[in-house]
mmCIF file of C-alpha atoms and ligand atoms in Angstrom:
data_model
loop_
_atom_site.group_PDB
_atom_site.id
_atom_site.type_symbol
_atom_site.label_atom_id
_atom_site.label_comp_id
_atom_site.label_asym_id
_atom_site.label_seq_id
_atom_site.Cartn_x
_atom_site.Cartn_y
_atom_site.Cartn_z
ATOM 1 C CA MET A 1 0.000 0.000 0.000
ATOM 2 C CA SER A 2 1.394 3.427 -0.980
ATOM 3 C CA PHE A 3 1.908 6.066 1.688
ATOM 4 C CA LYS A 4 -0.878 8.216 0.188
ATOM 5 C CA ALA A 5 -3.275 5.279 0.120
ATOM 6 C CA LEU A 6 -2.355 4.445 3.687
ATOM 7 C CA MET A 7 -3.078 8.033 4.748
ATOM 8 C CA LEU A 8 -6.401 7.901 2.939
ATOM 9 C CA ALA A 9 -7.319 4.610 4.546
ATOM 10 C CA THR A 10 -6.257 5.973 7.897
ATOM 11 C CA ALA A 11 -8.488 9.012 7.448
ATOM 12 C CA MET A 12 -11.376 6.860 6.252
ATOM 13 C CA PHE A 13 -11.391 4.184 8.851
ATOM 14 C CA GLY A 14 -9.558 5.824 11.726
ATOM 15 C CA ALA A 15 -6.940 3.088 11.424
ATOM 16 C CA THR A 16 -3.347 3.524 12.454
ATOM 17 C CA SER A 17 -1.808 0.852 10.264
ATOM 18 C CA GLY A 18 -2.246 -0.305 6.680
ATOM 19 C CA ALA A 19 -1.618 -3.850 7.906
ATOM 20 C CA LEU A 20 -5.138 -3.742 9.255
ATOM 21 C CA PHE A 21 -6.412 -3.806 5.698
ATOM 22 C CA ALA A 22 -3.776 -5.880 3.968
ATOM 23 C CA THR A 23 -4.716 -9.173 5.545
ATOM 24 C CA GLY A 24 -3.574 -11.379 2.689
ATOM 25 C CA ALA A 25 -7.125 -12.748 2.672
ATOM 26 C CA ARG A 26 -8.237 -14.471 -0.531
ATOM 27 C CA ALA A 27 -11.721 -14.147 -2.025
ATOM 28 C CA GLY A 28 -12.638 -17.590 -0.712
ATOM 29 C CA ASP A 29 -11.903 -16.473 2.867
ATOM 30 C CA LEU A 30 -14.317 -13.529 2.726
ATOM 31 C CA THR A 31 -17.851 -13.116 4.010
ATOM 32 C CA ILE A 32 -19.710 -10.127 2.610
ATOM 33 C CA GLY A 33 -23.147 -8.842 3.609
ATOM 34 C CA PHE A 34 -25.370 -7.013 1.093
ATOM 35 C CA SER A 35 -28.211 -4.773 2.203
ATOM 36 C CA GLN A 36 -30.392 -4.842 -0.913
ATOM 37 C CA ILE A 37 -33.340 -2.448 -1.322
ATOM 38 C CA GLY A 38 -35.952 -5.017 -2.360
ATOM 39 C CA SER A 39 -37.357 -6.146 -5.683
ATOM 40 C CA GLU A 40 -39.224 -3.118 -6.982
ATOM 41 C CA SER A 41 -38.091 -3.582 -10.575
ATOM 42 C CA GLY A 42 -36.841 -6.133 -13.064
ATOM 43 C CA TRP A 43 -33.474 -4.419 -12.916
ATOM 44 C CA ARG A 44 -33.302 -4.833 -9.127
ATOM 45 C CA ALA A 45 -34.188 -8.540 -9.361
ATOM 46 C CA ALA A 46 -31.433 -8.960 -11.948
ATOM 47 C CA GLU A 47 -28.932 -7.163 -9.735
ATOM 48 C CA THR A 48 -29.672 -9.614 -6.910
ATOM 49 C CA THR A 49 -29.323 -12.636 -9.216
ATOM 50 C CA VAL A 50 -26.120 -11.361 -10.828
ATOM 51 C CA SER A 51 -24.589 -10.452 -7.431
ATOM 52 C CA LYS A 52 -25.133 -14.011 -6.164
ATOM 53 C CA ALA A 53 -23.580 -15.440 -9.329
ATOM 54 C CA GLU A 54 -20.552 -13.104 -9.075
ATOM 55 C CA ALA A 55 -20.036 -14.116 -5.424
ATOM 56 C CA LYS A 56 -20.236 -17.788 -6.372
ATOM 57 C CA LYS A 57 -17.683 -17.316 -9.165
ATOM 58 C CA ARG A 58 -15.212 -15.986 -6.601
ATOM 59 C CA ASP A 59 -16.174 -18.448 -3.867
ATOM 60 C CA ILE A 60 -17.169 -15.583 -1.546
ATOM 61 C CA THR A 61 -19.682 -16.253 1.234
ATOM 62 C CA PHE A 62 -22.442 -13.770 0.415
ATOM 63 C CA LYS A 63 -25.370 -12.856 2.661
ATOM 64 C CA ILE A 64 -28.224 -10.791 1.228
ATOM 65 C CA ALA A 65 -30.789 -8.947 3.366
ATOM 66 C CA ASP A 66 -33.887 -7.741 1.488
ATOM 67 C CA ALA A 67 -35.051 -4.433 3.023
ATOM 68 C CA GLN A 68 -38.430 -4.388 1.286
ATOM 69 C CA GLN A 69 -37.948 -0.736 0.327
ATOM 70 C CA LYS A 70 -37.445 0.452 3.923
ATOM 71 C CA GLN A 71 -34.381 2.351 5.101
ATOM 72 C CA GLU A 72 -34.993 1.213 8.682
ATOM 73 C CA ASN A 73 -34.642 -2.418 7.508
ATOM 74 C CA GLN A 74 -31.395 -1.532 5.757
ATOM 75 C CA ILE A 75 -30.027 0.029 8.951
ATOM 76 C CA LYS A 76 -31.014 -3.094 10.934
ATOM 77 C CA ALA A 77 -29.335 -5.323 8.334
ATOM 78 C CA ILE A 78 -26.104 -3.302 8.469
ATOM 79 C CA ARG A 79 -26.079 -3.566 12.288
ATOM 80 C CA SER A 80 -26.629 -7.293 12.047
ATOM 81 C CA PHE A 81 -23.742 -7.646 9.546
ATOM 82 C CA ILE A 82 -21.520 -5.660 11.919
ATOM 83 C CA ALA A 83 -22.509 -7.940 14.816
ATOM 84 C CA GLN A 84 -21.680 -10.982 12.669
ATOM 85 C CA GLY A 85 -18.223 -9.524 11.952
ATOM 86 C CA VAL A 86 -18.448 -9.719 8.142
ATOM 87 C CA ASP A 87 -15.406 -8.669 6.114
ATOM 88 C CA ALA A 88 -17.275 -6.018 4.093
ATOM 89 C CA ILE A 89 -20.754 -4.615 3.602
ATOM 90 C CA PHE A 90 -22.396 -3.734 0.285
ATOM 91 C CA LEU A 91 -25.214 -1.193 0.505
ATOM 92 C CA ALA A 92 -27.705 -0.133 -2.184
ATOM 93 C CA PRO A 93 -29.107 2.899 -0.338
ATOM 94 C CA VAL A 94 -32.834 3.333 -0.937
ATOM 95 C CA VAL A 95 -32.547 7.066 -0.169
ATOM 96 C CA SER A 96 -29.510 9.320 -0.026
ATOM 97 C CA THR A 97 -29.769 10.709 3.520
ATOM 98 C CA GLY A 98 -29.824 9.259 7.055
ATOM 99 C CA TRP A 99 -26.823 6.912 6.878
ATOM 100 C CA ASP A 100 -24.236 8.713 9.016
ATOM 101 C CA THR A 101 -24.806 6.958 12.341
ATOM 102 C CA VAL A 102 -24.862 3.400 11.038
ATOM 103 C CA LEU A 103 -21.971 3.932 8.612
ATOM 104 C CA LYS A 104 -19.908 5.381 11.471
ATOM 105 C CA GLU A 105 -20.662 2.182 13.405
ATOM 106 C CA ALA A 106 -19.327 0.122 10.474
ATOM 107 C CA GLN A 107 -16.264 2.356 10.295
ATOM 108 C CA GLU A 108 -15.605 1.958 14.033
ATOM 109 C CA ALA A 109 -15.842 -1.818 13.548
ATOM 110 C CA LYS A 110 -13.273 -1.434 10.667
ATOM 111 C CA ILE A 111 -15.682 -2.944 8.171
ATOM 112 C CA PRO A 112 -15.415 -1.335 4.727
ATOM 113 C CA VAL A 113 -18.685 -0.370 3.065
ATOM 114 C CA VAL A 114 -19.213 -0.307 -0.696
ATOM 115 C CA LEU A 115 -22.189 1.530 -2.209
ATOM 116 C CA LEU A 116 -23.924 -0.201 -5.094
ATOM 117 C CA ASP A 117 -25.989 1.568 -7.780
ATOM 118 C CA ARG A 118 -27.099 4.579 -5.686
ATOM 119 C CA ASP A 119 -25.241 7.333 -3.846
ATOM 120 C CA ILE A 120 -25.536 8.897 -0.439
ATOM 121 C CA ASP A 121 -25.172 12.613 0.263
ATOM 122 C CA PRO A 122 -21.652 13.943 -0.397
ATOM 123 C CA ALA A 123 -21.203 14.722 3.327
ATOM 124 C CA GLY A 124 -21.047 10.934 3.939
ATOM 125 C CA LYS A 125 -18.158 10.411 1.493
ATOM 126 C CA SER A 126 -15.597 9.502 4.147
ATOM 127 C CA LEU A 127 -17.889 6.767 5.489
ATOM 128 C CA TYR A 128 -17.586 4.340 2.587
ATOM 129 C CA LEU A 129 -14.661 2.867 0.711
ATOM 130 C CA THR A 130 -15.949 3.142 -2.855
ATOM 131 C CA ALA A 131 -19.188 3.412 -4.838
ATOM 132 C CA VAL A 132 -19.990 1.317 -7.905
ATOM 133 C CA THR A 133 -22.593 3.322 -9.808
ATOM 134 C CA SER A 134 -23.407 4.744 -13.202
ATOM 135 C CA ASP A 135 -23.433 8.477 -13.847
ATOM 136 C CA SER A 136 -27.179 8.886 -13.345
ATOM 137 C CA VAL A 137 -27.183 12.574 -14.309
ATOM 138 C CA HIS A 138 -25.632 11.529 -17.624
ATOM 139 C CA GLU A 139 -28.312 8.820 -18.110
ATOM 140 C CA GLY A 140 -31.062 11.453 -17.831
ATOM 141 C CA LYS A 141 -29.151 13.771 -20.149
ATOM 142 C CA VAL A 142 -28.785 11.067 -22.806
ATOM 143 C CA ALA A 143 -32.558 10.449 -22.599
ATOM 144 C CA GLY A 144 -33.334 14.177 -22.914
ATOM 145 C CA GLU A 145 -30.944 14.688 -25.819
ATOM 146 C CA TRP A 146 -32.406 11.701 -27.654
ATOM 147 C CA LEU A 147 -35.876 13.210 -27.328
ATOM 148 C CA VAL A 148 -34.782 16.655 -28.521
ATOM 149 C CA LYS A 149 -33.124 15.098 -31.581
ATOM 150 C CA THR A 150 -36.087 12.842 -32.315
ATOM 151 C CA VAL A 151 -38.801 15.529 -32.211
ATOM 152 C CA GLY A 152 -36.728 17.999 -34.244
ATOM 153 C CA GLY A 153 -38.232 21.463 -33.828
ATOM 154 C CA LYS A 154 -41.787 20.234 -33.129
ATOM 155 C CA PRO A 155 -43.503 21.290 -29.888
ATOM 156 C CA CYS A 156 -43.444 18.405 -27.409
ATOM 157 C CA SER A 157 -45.205 18.140 -24.033
ATOM 158 C CA VAL A 158 -43.472 15.546 -21.878
ATOM 159 C CA VAL A 159 -44.810 13.710 -18.835
ATOM 160 C CA GLU A 160 -42.223 12.381 -16.403
ATOM 161 C CA LEU A 161 -42.443 9.346 -14.116
ATOM 162 C CA GLN A 162 -39.911 9.846 -11.350
ATOM 163 C CA GLY A 163 -38.216 7.164 -9.271
ATOM 164 C CA THR A 164 -38.412 6.807 -5.498
ATOM 165 C CA VAL A 165 -38.539 10.139 -3.683
ATOM 166 C CA GLY A 166 -35.218 10.793 -1.924
ATOM 167 C CA ALA A 167 -33.242 8.303 -4.047
ATOM 168 C CA SER A 168 -30.084 9.755 -5.599
ATOM 169 C CA VAL A 169 -30.894 8.217 -8.973
ATOM 170 C CA ALA A 170 -34.343 9.866 -9.076
ATOM 171 C CA ALA A 171 -32.946 13.338 -8.358
ATOM 172 C CA ASN A 172 -30.052 12.838 -10.793
ATOM 173 C CA ARG A 173 -32.112 11.400 -13.647
ATOM 174 C CA LYS A 174 -34.516 14.317 -13.305
ATOM 175 C CA LYS A 175 -31.707 16.855 -13.363
ATOM 176 C CA GLY A 176 -29.945 15.151 -16.268
ATOM 177 C CA PHE A 177 -33.090 15.084 -18.403
ATOM 178 C CA GLU A 178 -33.765 18.742 -17.647
ATOM 179 C CA ASP A 179 -30.182 19.517 -18.712
ATOM 180 C CA GLY A 180 -30.677 17.471 -21.879
ATOM 181 C CA ILE A 181 -33.759 19.432 -22.998
ATOM 182 C CA ALA A 182 -32.571 22.804 -21.670
ATOM 183 C CA GLY A 183 -31.563 24.113 -25.091
ATOM 184 C CA ALA A 184 -34.864 23.138 -26.774
ATOM 185 C CA SER A 185 -37.658 25.561 -25.948
ATOM 186 C CA ASN A 186 -40.104 23.339 -27.906
ATOM 187 C CA VAL A 187 -39.691 20.448 -25.409
ATOM 188 C CA LYS A 188 -41.363 20.990 -22.022
ATOM 189 C CA ILE A 189 -42.108 18.792 -19.014
ATOM 190 C CA VAL A 190 -45.804 19.402 -18.311
ATOM 191 C CA ARG A 191 -46.343 16.845 -15.530
ATOM 192 C CA SER A 192 -43.974 15.024 -13.215
ATOM 193 C CA GLN A 193 -44.732 12.621 -10.394
ATOM 194 C CA THR A 194 -43.160 9.659 -8.649
ATOM 195 C CA GLY A 195 -44.092 6.142 -9.729
ATOM 196 C CA ASP A 196 -41.694 4.670 -7.149
ATOM 197 C CA PHE A 197 -39.813 2.616 -9.768
ATOM 198 C CA THR A 198 -42.665 0.047 -9.979
ATOM 199 C CA ARG A 199 -44.828 -1.080 -12.886
ATOM 200 C CA ALA A 200 -48.050 -0.800 -10.893
ATOM 201 C CA LYS A 201 -47.396 2.796 -9.826
ATOM 202 C CA GLY A 202 -46.076 3.731 -13.254
ATOM 203 C CA LYS A 203 -49.393 2.597 -14.719
ATOM 204 C CA GLU A 204 -51.465 4.316 -12.041
ATOM 205 C CA VAL A 205 -49.657 7.659 -12.399
ATOM 206 C CA MET A 206 -49.782 7.461 -16.207
ATOM 207 C CA GLU A 207 -53.548 6.936 -16.013
ATOM 208 C CA SER A 208 -53.860 10.137 -13.979
ATOM 209 C CA PHE A 209 -51.616 12.021 -16.470
ATOM 210 C CA ILE A 210 -53.780 10.844 -19.376
ATOM 211 C CA LYS A 211 -56.944 12.018 -17.620
ATOM 212 C CA ALA A 212 -55.405 15.388 -16.738
ATOM 213 C CA GLU A 213 -54.145 15.881 -20.318
ATOM 214 C CA GLY A 214 -57.476 15.590 -22.120
ATOM 215 C CA GLY A 215 -57.312 11.825 -22.699
ATOM 216 C CA GLY A 216 -53.606 12.013 -23.566
ATOM 217 C CA LYS A 217 -53.923 13.817 -26.880
ATOM 218 C CA ASN A 218 -51.640 16.594 -25.602
ATOM 219 C CA ILE A 219 -48.883 14.190 -24.559
ATOM 220 C CA CYS A 220 -46.032 13.959 -27.052
ATOM 221 C CA ALA A 221 -43.601 11.871 -24.949
ATOM 222 C CA VAL A 222 -43.177 9.948 -21.702
ATOM 223 C CA TYR A 223 -39.875 9.980 -19.832
ATOM 224 C CA ALA A 224 -39.638 7.365 -17.064
ATOM 225 C CA HIS A 225 -36.731 7.007 -14.625
ATOM 226 C CA ASN A 226 -36.894 3.239 -15.174
ATOM 227 C CA ASP A 227 -38.241 0.754 -17.704
ATOM 228 C CA ASP A 228 -40.646 -0.920 -15.305
ATOM 229 C CA MET A 229 -42.614 2.303 -14.827
ATOM 230 C CA MET A 230 -42.563 2.711 -18.608
ATOM 231 C CA VAL A 231 -43.965 -0.789 -19.130
ATOM 232 C CA GLY A 232 -46.818 0.181 -16.765
ATOM 233 C CA ALA A 233 -47.275 3.494 -18.612
ATOM 234 C CA ILE A 234 -47.398 1.703 -21.986
ATOM 235 C CA GLN A 235 -50.206 -0.476 -20.644
ATOM 236 C CA ALA A 236 -52.092 2.615 -19.427
ATOM 237 C CA MET A 237 -51.688 4.310 -22.830
ATOM 238 C CA LYS A 238 -52.925 1.244 -24.705
ATOM 239 C CA GLU A 239 -55.946 0.940 -22.434
ATOM 240 C CA ALA A 240 -56.735 4.627 -23.103
ATOM 241 C CA GLY A 241 -56.612 4.020 -26.870
ATOM 242 C CA LEU A 242 -53.267 5.785 -27.378
ATOM 243 C CA LYS A 243 -50.419 4.394 -29.468
ATOM 244 C CA PRO A 244 -47.176 4.373 -27.463
ATOM 245 C CA GLY A 245 -44.079 4.243 -29.647
ATOM 246 C CA THR A 246 -45.701 6.120 -32.539
ATOM 247 C CA GLN A 247 -48.273 8.661 -31.309
ATOM 248 C CA VAL A 248 -46.513 9.041 -27.940
ATOM 249 C CA LEU A 249 -42.715 8.665 -27.804
ATOM 250 C CA THR A 250 -41.123 6.819 -24.887
ATOM 251 C CA VAL A 251 -37.672 6.978 -23.337
ATOM 252 C CA SER A 252 -36.628 5.313 -20.086
ATOM 253 C CA ILE A 253 -33.653 3.819 -18.243
ATOM 254 C CA ASP A 254 -32.345 0.298 -17.348
ATOM 255 C CA ALA A 255 -32.555 -1.736 -20.591
ATOM 256 C CA VAL A 256 -34.525 -4.636 -19.078
ATOM 257 C CA PRO A 257 -35.752 -7.383 -21.436
ATOM 258 C CA ASP A 258 -39.396 -6.257 -21.329
ATOM 259 C CA ILE A 259 -38.596 -2.829 -22.731
ATOM 260 C CA PHE A 260 -36.828 -4.502 -25.680
ATOM 261 C CA LYS A 261 -39.937 -6.624 -26.170
ATOM 262 C CA ALA A 262 -42.000 -3.413 -26.265
ATOM 263 C CA MET A 263 -39.473 -1.806 -28.625
ATOM 264 C CA ALA A 264 -39.615 -4.832 -30.935
ATOM 265 C CA ALA A 265 -43.431 -4.481 -30.963
ATOM 266 C CA GLY A 266 -43.070 -0.770 -31.853
ATOM 267 C CA GLU A 267 -44.570 0.314 -28.501
ATOM 268 C CA ALA A 268 -41.421 1.847 -26.955
ATOM 269 C CA ASN A 269 -38.681 3.932 -28.518
ATOM 270 C CA ALA A 270 -35.533 4.167 -26.417
ATOM 271 C CA THR A 271 -33.813 3.066 -23.217
ATOM 272 C CA VAL A 272 -30.484 3.839 -21.533
ATOM 273 C CA GLU A 273 -28.713 0.757 -20.202
ATOM 274 C CA LEU A 274 -27.763 0.322 -16.547
ATOM 275 C CA THR A 275 -25.735 -2.819 -15.939
ATOM 276 C CA PRO A 276 -27.087 -5.099 -13.204
ATOM 277 C CA ASN A 277 -23.501 -6.214 -12.529
ATOM 278 C CA MET A 278 -22.503 -3.714 -9.856
ATOM 279 C CA ALA A 279 -21.302 -6.448 -7.494
ATOM 280 C CA GLY A 280 -18.571 -7.864 -9.779
ATOM 281 C CA PRO A 281 -16.405 -4.701 -9.692
ATOM 282 C CA ALA A 282 -17.259 -4.270 -5.987
ATOM 283 C CA PHE A 283 -16.031 -7.791 -5.142
ATOM 284 C CA ASP A 284 -12.812 -7.176 -7.085
ATOM 285 C CA ALA A 285 -12.220 -3.906 -5.216
ATOM 286 C CA ILE A 286 -12.793 -5.521 -1.817
ATOM 287 C CA VAL A 287 -10.640 -8.560 -2.589
ATOM 288 C CA ALA A 288 -7.692 -6.316 -3.625
ATOM 289 C CA PHE A 289 -8.244 -4.094 -0.582
ATOM 290 C CA LYS A 290 -8.336 -7.013 1.835
ATOM 291 C CA ASP A 291 -5.525 -8.942 0.213
ATOM 292 C CA LYS A 292 -2.969 -6.198 -0.441
ATOM 293 C CA GLY A 293 -4.523 -3.049 1.038
ATOM 294 C CA THR A 294 -5.071 -1.614 -2.483
ATOM 295 C CA MET A 295 -7.255 1.485 -2.261
ATOM 296 C CA PRO A 296 -9.933 1.504 -4.988
ATOM 297 C CA PRO A 297 -10.947 4.759 -6.677
ATOM 298 C CA LYS A 298 -13.714 6.527 -4.763
ATOM 299 C CA TRP A 299 -16.058 6.013 -7.727
ATOM 300 C CA ILE A 300 -16.106 2.951 -9.969
ATOM 301 C CA GLN A 301 -18.275 4.138 -12.840
ATOM 302 C CA THR A 302 -20.328 1.737 -14.942
ATOM 303 C CA GLU A 303 -21.288 2.418 -18.558
ATOM 304 C CA SER A 304 -24.547 3.976 -19.812
ATOM 305 C CA LYS A 305 -25.520 3.137 -23.381
ATOM 306 C CA LEU A 306 -28.518 4.312 -25.393
ATOM 307 C CA TYR A 307 -30.591 1.725 -27.292
ATOM 308 C CA THR A 308 -33.270 2.598 -29.825
ATOM 309 C CA GLN A 309 -35.511 0.663 -32.207
ATOM 310 C CA ALA A 310 -32.601 0.737 -34.681
ATOM 311 C CA ASP A 311 -30.603 -1.648 -32.457
ATOM 312 C CA ASN A 312 -32.486 -4.860 -33.249
ATOM 313 C CA PRO A 313 -34.490 -4.978 -30.000
ATOM 314 C CA LYS A 314 -35.819 -8.493 -30.696
ATOM 315 C CA ALA A 315 -32.262 -9.894 -30.749
ATOM 316 C CA ILE A 316 -31.376 -8.043 -27.526
ATOM 317 C CA TYR A 317 -34.546 -9.333 -25.858
ATOM 318 C CA ASP A 318 -33.574 -12.890 -26.804
ATOM 319 C CA GLN A 319 -30.062 -12.395 -25.392
ATOM 320 C CA LYS A 320 -31.230 -10.833 -22.147
ATOM 321 C CA LYS A 321 -34.391 -12.688 -21.255
ATOM 322 C CA ASP A 322 -32.727 -15.481 -19.288
ATOM 323 C CA LEU A 323 -30.278 -13.298 -17.375
ATOM 324 C CA GLY A 324 -32.293 -13.012 -14.173
ATOM 325 C CA TYR A 325 -34.512 -9.994 -14.937
HETATM 326 O O1 AHR B 1 -30.757 2.392 -8.454
HETATM 327 C C1 AHR B 1 -31.036 1.847 -9.688
HETATM 328 C C2 AHR B 1 -32.501 1.904 -9.972
HETATM 329 O O2 AHR B 1 -33.226 1.237 -8.973
HETATM 330 C C3 AHR B 1 -32.950 1.235 -11.257
HETATM 331 O O3 AHR B 1 -32.808 2.048 -12.374
HETATM 332 C C4 AHR B 1 -34.377 0.980 -10.952
HETATM 333 O O4 AHR B 1 -35.017 0.085 -11.828
HETATM 334 C C5 AHR B 1 -34.216 0.420 -9.582
HETATM 335 O O5 AHR B 1 -35.333 0.276 -8.901
#
């Protein structure tokens, strides 16, 4: 471990020696606890499946606690992992605030924490080792820019289905989309509400948007912070006699198999991919940290790629459908 890395580790965990981290432990010796949010979306289910498979590949003992969307359950799970003396804790934080106390407890117990797929407030930066996430502002921006390009100069009223209130990804995807359309005065968000990242709520909120917008004839596009809400919104549009994908444009985030199915059927237009494999890079970072004391970068960024109907959605659906979504 370099001197700088040692100083960083010392500041982070209040440790006095790098030897505390460089245990020479191999992947097979490690037990890691994962406080997972729940199973609100196809993407989340895939992340759980992929995480288990990545742990198995490395022979890591992996314990998953499902918080059923509640931060209090995540805090309890982290305390239980600390009591069990795990070697590291992975946390997918349902919301971005309220973690200081429990993450300080993990730090005092010298257990490194890795954030997966969502961030916590910047003030908590010293309380975790690294975060494996996408750039969720960029995801929203890509979605917004795609829409601006697709509508050309035509006026376009957009309805937005937001993710879970208080989640970093919901705030960031909103901001990114707003940035993406900022230069186009013809594209305007006319309604925006949370659909909590679920299909059922996405459908329910879309139904209320359609009612409020004269049966939907004023809606030019739907932007959803995840594909599951979009799948629900597509259903609502079809039931209201609208034609998603042609009459109403759609753009969302995740790239789950069902959105490719909808794209192949001409009922959805675009999605921005979020890899469900956040755990693989997190395991590698922890193994190197535990074995040799190697400090990972503070942010391990995953890729975000735009897919449209031009990308052979049927073939992508066939590739993805058995991957645990
Ligand atoms: O944090 C990632 C987001 O959480 C996914 O985009 C969404 O589907 C999930 O619920």
